[in-house]
């Protein structure tokens, strides 16, 4: 058996960058793990995760999918307990993967940048499982990270927005150098994070150097007054 790594994977730019960096570092990533919450979540990226099977096929790594019931994140009294509860389906899936006869689970990759709320829980989970955590974005400069993604050839689309200054025109837009320049202006005016770390926007990677084929998808823009998301329709690999 070899040392197997599992990439905690939504298909968004941060988890995709963590996966890409892991592959560049020579880690044997044998599985992607995607959690599909039924509703809102404190712990997980939720928009457009239905594209994960296409992303996994393009990357060429087996995908494990977990679809827990609605976490009830819209009505929470104890955020800490909520985060712990939301992590349980992921930890259960990792234990099942580790129990496989052909698996020697060494660690997981995660795309955390600044969220101590999420990262502390993932670290604690890794400690319980006796595995390592590879988090190459953690503590890095967000602008430098975005520029590195662009330079590497990531094609990133914005699939959800929820912040002052981000209107319906951002839905489906490419997250690139021009978008980043505008986001930096919005950071000065409204405090928008250039990577969307506070939930201001969410993304999906449709192409990159770690992918054999580009994801193409059609969508409807759903706008809800001060926020919106893309509703993915037909999707395929080019």
Tab-separated table of C-alpha atoms in Angstrom:
chain	number	residue	atom	x	y	z
A	1	UNK	CA	0.000	0.000	0.000
A	2	UNK	CA	1.046	3.590	-0.573
A	3	UNK	CA	0.306	6.636	1.531
A	4	UNK	CA	-3.095	7.814	0.284
A	5	UNK	CA	-4.329	11.377	0.490
A	6	UNK	CA	-7.923	12.535	0.237
A	7	UNK	CA	-8.683	15.981	-1.125
A	8	UNK	CA	-11.585	17.724	0.614
A	9	UNK	CA	-13.079	19.018	-2.603
A	10	UNK	CA	-15.937	21.306	-3.527
A	11	UNK	CA	-14.623	22.281	-6.957
A	12	UNK	CA	-14.286	25.895	-5.843
A	13	UNK	CA	-11.019	27.744	-6.357
A	14	UNK	CA	-9.618	27.197	-2.856
A	15	UNK	CA	-10.123	23.441	-2.603
A	16	UNK	CA	-9.001	23.078	-6.236
A	17	UNK	CA	-5.839	25.048	-5.530
A	18	UNK	CA	-5.097	22.864	-2.498
A	19	UNK	CA	-5.538	19.779	-4.686
A	20	UNK	CA	-3.323	21.233	-7.424
A	21	UNK	CA	-0.581	22.124	-4.940
A	22	UNK	CA	-0.778	18.649	-3.399
A	23	UNK	CA	-0.327	17.028	-6.797
A	24	UNK	CA	2.564	19.385	-7.557
A	25	UNK	CA	4.158	18.367	-4.250
A	26	UNK	CA	3.934	14.706	-5.243
A	27	UNK	CA	1.274	13.663	-2.746
A	28	UNK	CA	-0.623	10.552	-3.819
A	29	UNK	CA	-4.165	11.937	-3.881
A	30	UNK	CA	-6.247	8.835	-4.529
A	31	UNK	CA	-9.711	10.267	-3.818
A	32	UNK	CA	-11.691	13.468	-3.819
A	33	UNK	CA	-14.330	13.863	-1.108
A	34	UNK	CA	-17.287	16.145	-1.766
A	35	UNK	CA	-20.026	16.884	0.762
A	36	UNK	CA	-23.359	18.030	-0.680
A	37	UNK	CA	-25.384	19.641	2.126
A	38	UNK	CA	-29.118	19.768	1.466
A	39	UNK	CA	-29.276	23.395	2.632
A	40	UNK	CA	-27.009	26.123	3.971
A	41	UNK	CA	-23.845	25.198	5.822
A	42	UNK	CA	-21.332	26.694	8.230
A	43	UNK	CA	-18.578	24.277	7.171
A	44	UNK	CA	-18.998	23.574	3.471
A	45	UNK	CA	-19.039	25.344	0.128
A	46	UNK	CA	-22.454	24.513	-1.341
A	47	UNK	CA	-22.967	26.215	-4.764
A	48	UNK	CA	-22.548	24.124	-7.932
A	49	UNK	CA	-21.136	21.078	-6.139
A	50	UNK	CA	-23.258	18.974	-8.499
A	51	UNK	CA	-20.418	19.565	-10.976
A	52	UNK	CA	-18.028	17.547	-8.793
A	53	UNK	CA	-18.376	14.297	-10.792
A	54	UNK	CA	-17.375	16.135	-13.975
A	55	UNK	CA	-14.463	17.789	-12.195
A	56	UNK	CA	-13.306	14.461	-10.795
A	57	UNK	CA	-13.497	12.840	-14.231
A	58	UNK	CA	-11.476	15.686	-15.723
A	59	UNK	CA	-8.862	15.504	-12.957
A	60	UNK	CA	-8.779	11.710	-13.181
A	61	UNK	CA	-9.242	10.956	-9.474
A	62	UNK	CA	-12.004	8.845	-7.937
A	63	UNK	CA	-14.749	10.809	-6.223
A	64	UNK	CA	-16.510	9.965	-2.962
A	65	UNK	CA	-19.745	11.913	-2.437
A	66	UNK	CA	-21.629	12.441	0.812
A	67	UNK	CA	-25.161	13.898	0.844
A	68	UNK	CA	-26.260	14.580	4.431
A	69	UNK	CA	-29.670	15.893	5.363
A	70	UNK	CA	-30.277	19.611	5.801
A	71	UNK	CA	-28.057	20.840	8.644
A	72	UNK	CA	-30.586	23.485	9.647
A	73	UNK	CA	-27.908	26.172	9.419
A	74	UNK	CA	-30.467	28.941	8.968
A	75	UNK	CA	-31.633	28.644	12.589
A	76	UNK	CA	-28.665	28.024	14.888
A	77	UNK	CA	-28.163	28.999	18.530
A	78	UNK	CA	-24.687	27.512	19.038
A	79	UNK	CA	-22.398	28.021	16.039
A	80	UNK	CA	-19.644	25.890	17.563
A	81	UNK	CA	-21.901	22.904	18.077
A	82	UNK	CA	-23.275	23.400	14.572
A	83	UNK	CA	-19.809	23.207	13.044
A	84	UNK	CA	-18.983	20.072	15.026
A	85	UNK	CA	-22.213	18.405	13.912
A	86	UNK	CA	-21.687	19.330	10.265
A	87	UNK	CA	-18.228	17.775	10.288
A	88	UNK	CA	-19.539	14.344	11.336
A	89	UNK	CA	-20.571	13.116	7.835
A	90	UNK	CA	-17.130	13.992	6.475
A	91	UNK	CA	-15.332	12.256	9.322
A	92	UNK	CA	-17.513	9.176	8.912
A	93	UNK	CA	-16.698	9.062	5.193
A	94	UNK	CA	-12.966	9.365	5.902
A	95	UNK	CA	-13.142	6.537	8.442
A	96	UNK	CA	-14.853	4.368	5.845
A	97	UNK	CA	-12.196	5.226	3.263
A	98	UNK	CA	-9.407	4.476	5.754
A	99	UNK	CA	-10.962	1.096	6.526
A	100	UNK	CA	-10.522	-0.042	2.933
A	101	UNK	CA	-8.095	-2.914	2.387
A	102	UNK	CA	-6.201	-0.999	-0.297
A	103	UNK	CA	-5.917	2.288	1.604
A	104	UNK	CA	-3.238	3.638	3.912
A	105	UNK	CA	-4.705	7.041	4.696
A	106	UNK	CA	-1.947	9.597	5.271
A	107	UNK	CA	-3.860	12.854	5.280
A	108	UNK	CA	-6.312	15.263	3.711
A	109	UNK	CA	-5.945	18.453	1.721
A	110	UNK	CA	-8.044	21.509	2.551
A	111	UNK	CA	-8.437	24.915	0.946
A	112	UNK	CA	-8.768	26.979	4.119
A	113	UNK	CA	-7.336	30.504	3.897
A	114	UNK	CA	-8.307	32.415	7.039
A	115	UNK	CA	-11.259	30.650	8.679
A	116	UNK	CA	-10.128	29.412	12.075
A	117	UNK	CA	-13.700	28.189	12.603
A	118	UNK	CA	-13.362	25.643	9.798
A	119	UNK	CA	-9.660	24.920	10.036
A	120	UNK	CA	-9.596	24.201	13.760
A	121	UNK	CA	-12.318	21.604	13.287
A	122	UNK	CA	-10.582	19.961	10.344
A	123	UNK	CA	-7.309	19.866	12.309
A	124	UNK	CA	-9.074	18.279	15.271
A	125	UNK	CA	-10.664	15.722	12.945
A	126	UNK	CA	-7.254	14.862	11.499
A	127	UNK	CA	-5.889	14.435	15.026
A	128	UNK	CA	-8.714	12.025	15.861
A	129	UNK	CA	-8.006	10.056	12.678
A	130	UNK	CA	-4.253	10.134	13.184
A	131	UNK	CA	-3.601	11.718	9.787
A	132	UNK	CA	-1.940	14.868	8.454
A	133	UNK	CA	-3.454	18.052	7.069
A	134	UNK	CA	-2.097	19.725	3.926
A	135	UNK	CA	-3.433	23.298	3.832
A	136	UNK	CA	-1.226	25.268	1.417
A	137	UNK	CA	-3.435	28.376	1.368
A	138	UNK	CA	-3.523	28.827	5.127
A	139	UNK	CA	-2.178	32.210	6.218
A	140	UNK	CA	-1.074	33.209	2.722
A	141	UNK	CA	-1.706	36.651	1.208
A	142	UNK	CA	-5.074	36.441	-0.583
A	143	UNK	CA	-4.098	38.674	-3.491
A	144	UNK	CA	-0.929	36.676	-4.100
A	145	UNK	CA	-2.966	33.463	-3.981
A	146	UNK	CA	-5.442	34.752	-6.561
A	147	UNK	CA	-2.631	35.883	-8.844
A	148	UNK	CA	-0.939	32.484	-8.520
A	149	UNK	CA	-4.162	30.772	-9.588
A	150	UNK	CA	-4.442	33.003	-12.638
A	151	UNK	CA	-0.796	32.479	-13.550
A	152	UNK	CA	-1.174	28.697	-13.251
A	153	UNK	CA	-4.000	28.784	-15.795
A	154	UNK	CA	-7.056	28.275	-13.593
A	155	UNK	CA	-10.321	29.297	-15.238
A	156	UNK	CA	-12.637	30.249	-12.392
A	157	UNK	CA	-16.284	31.243	-12.553
A	158	UNK	CA	-18.264	33.089	-9.880
A	159	UNK	CA	-21.338	31.044	-8.957
A	160	UNK	CA	-22.708	32.927	-5.929
A	161	UNK	CA	-22.512	36.450	-4.526
A	162	UNK	CA	-23.686	37.900	-1.220
A	163	UNK	CA	-22.035	41.250	-0.500
A	164	UNK	CA	-22.497	44.969	-1.005
A	165	UNK	CA	-21.066	45.996	-4.363
A	166	UNK	CA	-21.621	42.604	-5.994
A	167	UNK	CA	-24.690	42.653	-8.205
A	168	UNK	CA	-26.280	40.211	-10.633
A	169	UNK	CA	-23.679	40.998	-13.308
A	170	UNK	CA	-21.089	39.076	-11.270
A	171	UNK	CA	-22.968	35.778	-11.563
A	172	UNK	CA	-21.179	33.531	-14.034
A	173	UNK	CA	-18.398	36.078	-14.479
A	174	UNK	CA	-14.811	34.906	-14.797
A	175	UNK	CA	-12.718	35.506	-11.688
A	176	UNK	CA	-9.543	36.884	-13.258
A	177	UNK	CA	-7.150	39.817	-12.967
A	178	UNK	CA	-9.811	42.327	-14.038
A	179	UNK	CA	-12.314	40.977	-11.523
A	180	UNK	CA	-9.671	40.998	-8.813
A	181	UNK	CA	-8.874	44.661	-9.511
A	182	UNK	CA	-12.550	45.537	-9.074
A	183	UNK	CA	-12.766	43.459	-5.913
A	184	UNK	CA	-9.839	45.340	-4.432
A	185	UNK	CA	-11.737	48.580	-5.040
A	186	UNK	CA	-14.774	47.034	-3.365
A	187	UNK	CA	-12.604	45.952	-0.453
A	188	UNK	CA	-11.670	49.589	0.153
A	189	UNK	CA	-15.316	50.684	-0.041
A	190	UNK	CA	-17.235	47.770	1.498
A	191	UNK	CA	-14.653	45.412	2.983
A	192	UNK	CA	-15.162	42.682	0.367
A	193	UNK	CA	-12.498	39.999	0.716
A	194	UNK	CA	-10.544	39.481	-2.548
A	195	UNK	CA	-10.955	35.700	-2.241
A	196	UNK	CA	-14.524	35.884	-0.916
A	197	UNK	CA	-13.309	34.372	2.357
A	198	UNK	CA	-16.208	35.849	4.310
A	199	UNK	CA	-18.781	34.274	2.017
A	200	UNK	CA	-18.996	37.382	-0.176
A	201	UNK	CA	-18.761	35.201	-3.265
A	202	UNK	CA	-18.265	31.566	-4.230
A	203	UNK	CA	-16.547	30.114	-7.270
A	204	UNK	CA	-16.122	27.013	-9.383
A	205	UNK	CA	-13.012	25.975	-11.316
A	206	UNK	CA	-13.968	24.885	-14.835
A	207	UNK	CA	-10.447	24.387	-16.200
A	208	UNK	CA	-6.877	24.217	-15.015
A	209	UNK	CA	-3.521	22.527	-15.558
A	210	UNK	CA	-4.593	19.565	-13.415
A	211	UNK	CA	-7.661	18.938	-15.582
A	212	UNK	CA	-7.748	17.059	-18.889
A	213	UNK	CA	-10.992	18.575	-20.141
A	214	UNK	CA	-12.835	21.825	-19.512
A	215	UNK	CA	-16.225	21.845	-17.778
A	216	UNK	CA	-18.897	23.656	-19.764
A	217	UNK	CA	-22.247	24.426	-18.209
A	218	UNK	CA	-25.365	26.414	-18.876
A	219	UNK	CA	-27.083	28.283	-16.075
A	220	UNK	CA	-29.818	30.646	-15.038
A	221	UNK	CA	-28.959	33.572	-12.791
A	222	UNK	CA	-31.149	33.588	-9.676
A	223	UNK	CA	-31.229	36.993	-7.983
A	224	UNK	CA	-32.819	37.475	-4.567
A	225	UNK	CA	-32.681	41.213	-3.947
A	226	UNK	CA	-29.218	41.543	-2.416
A	227	UNK	CA	-27.654	38.194	-3.276
A	228	UNK	CA	-27.795	35.533	-5.948
A	229	UNK	CA	-26.463	32.310	-7.383
A	230	UNK	CA	-26.294	30.398	-10.627
A	231	UNK	CA	-28.727	27.544	-11.151
A	232	UNK	CA	-26.723	25.024	-13.183
A	233	UNK	CA	-28.505	23.390	-16.083
A	234	UNK	CA	-26.822	21.275	-18.724
A	235	UNK	CA	-23.175	20.516	-17.892
A	236	UNK	CA	-20.558	18.466	-19.749
A	237	UNK	CA	-16.867	18.024	-20.389
A	238	UNK	CA	-15.632	19.690	-23.565
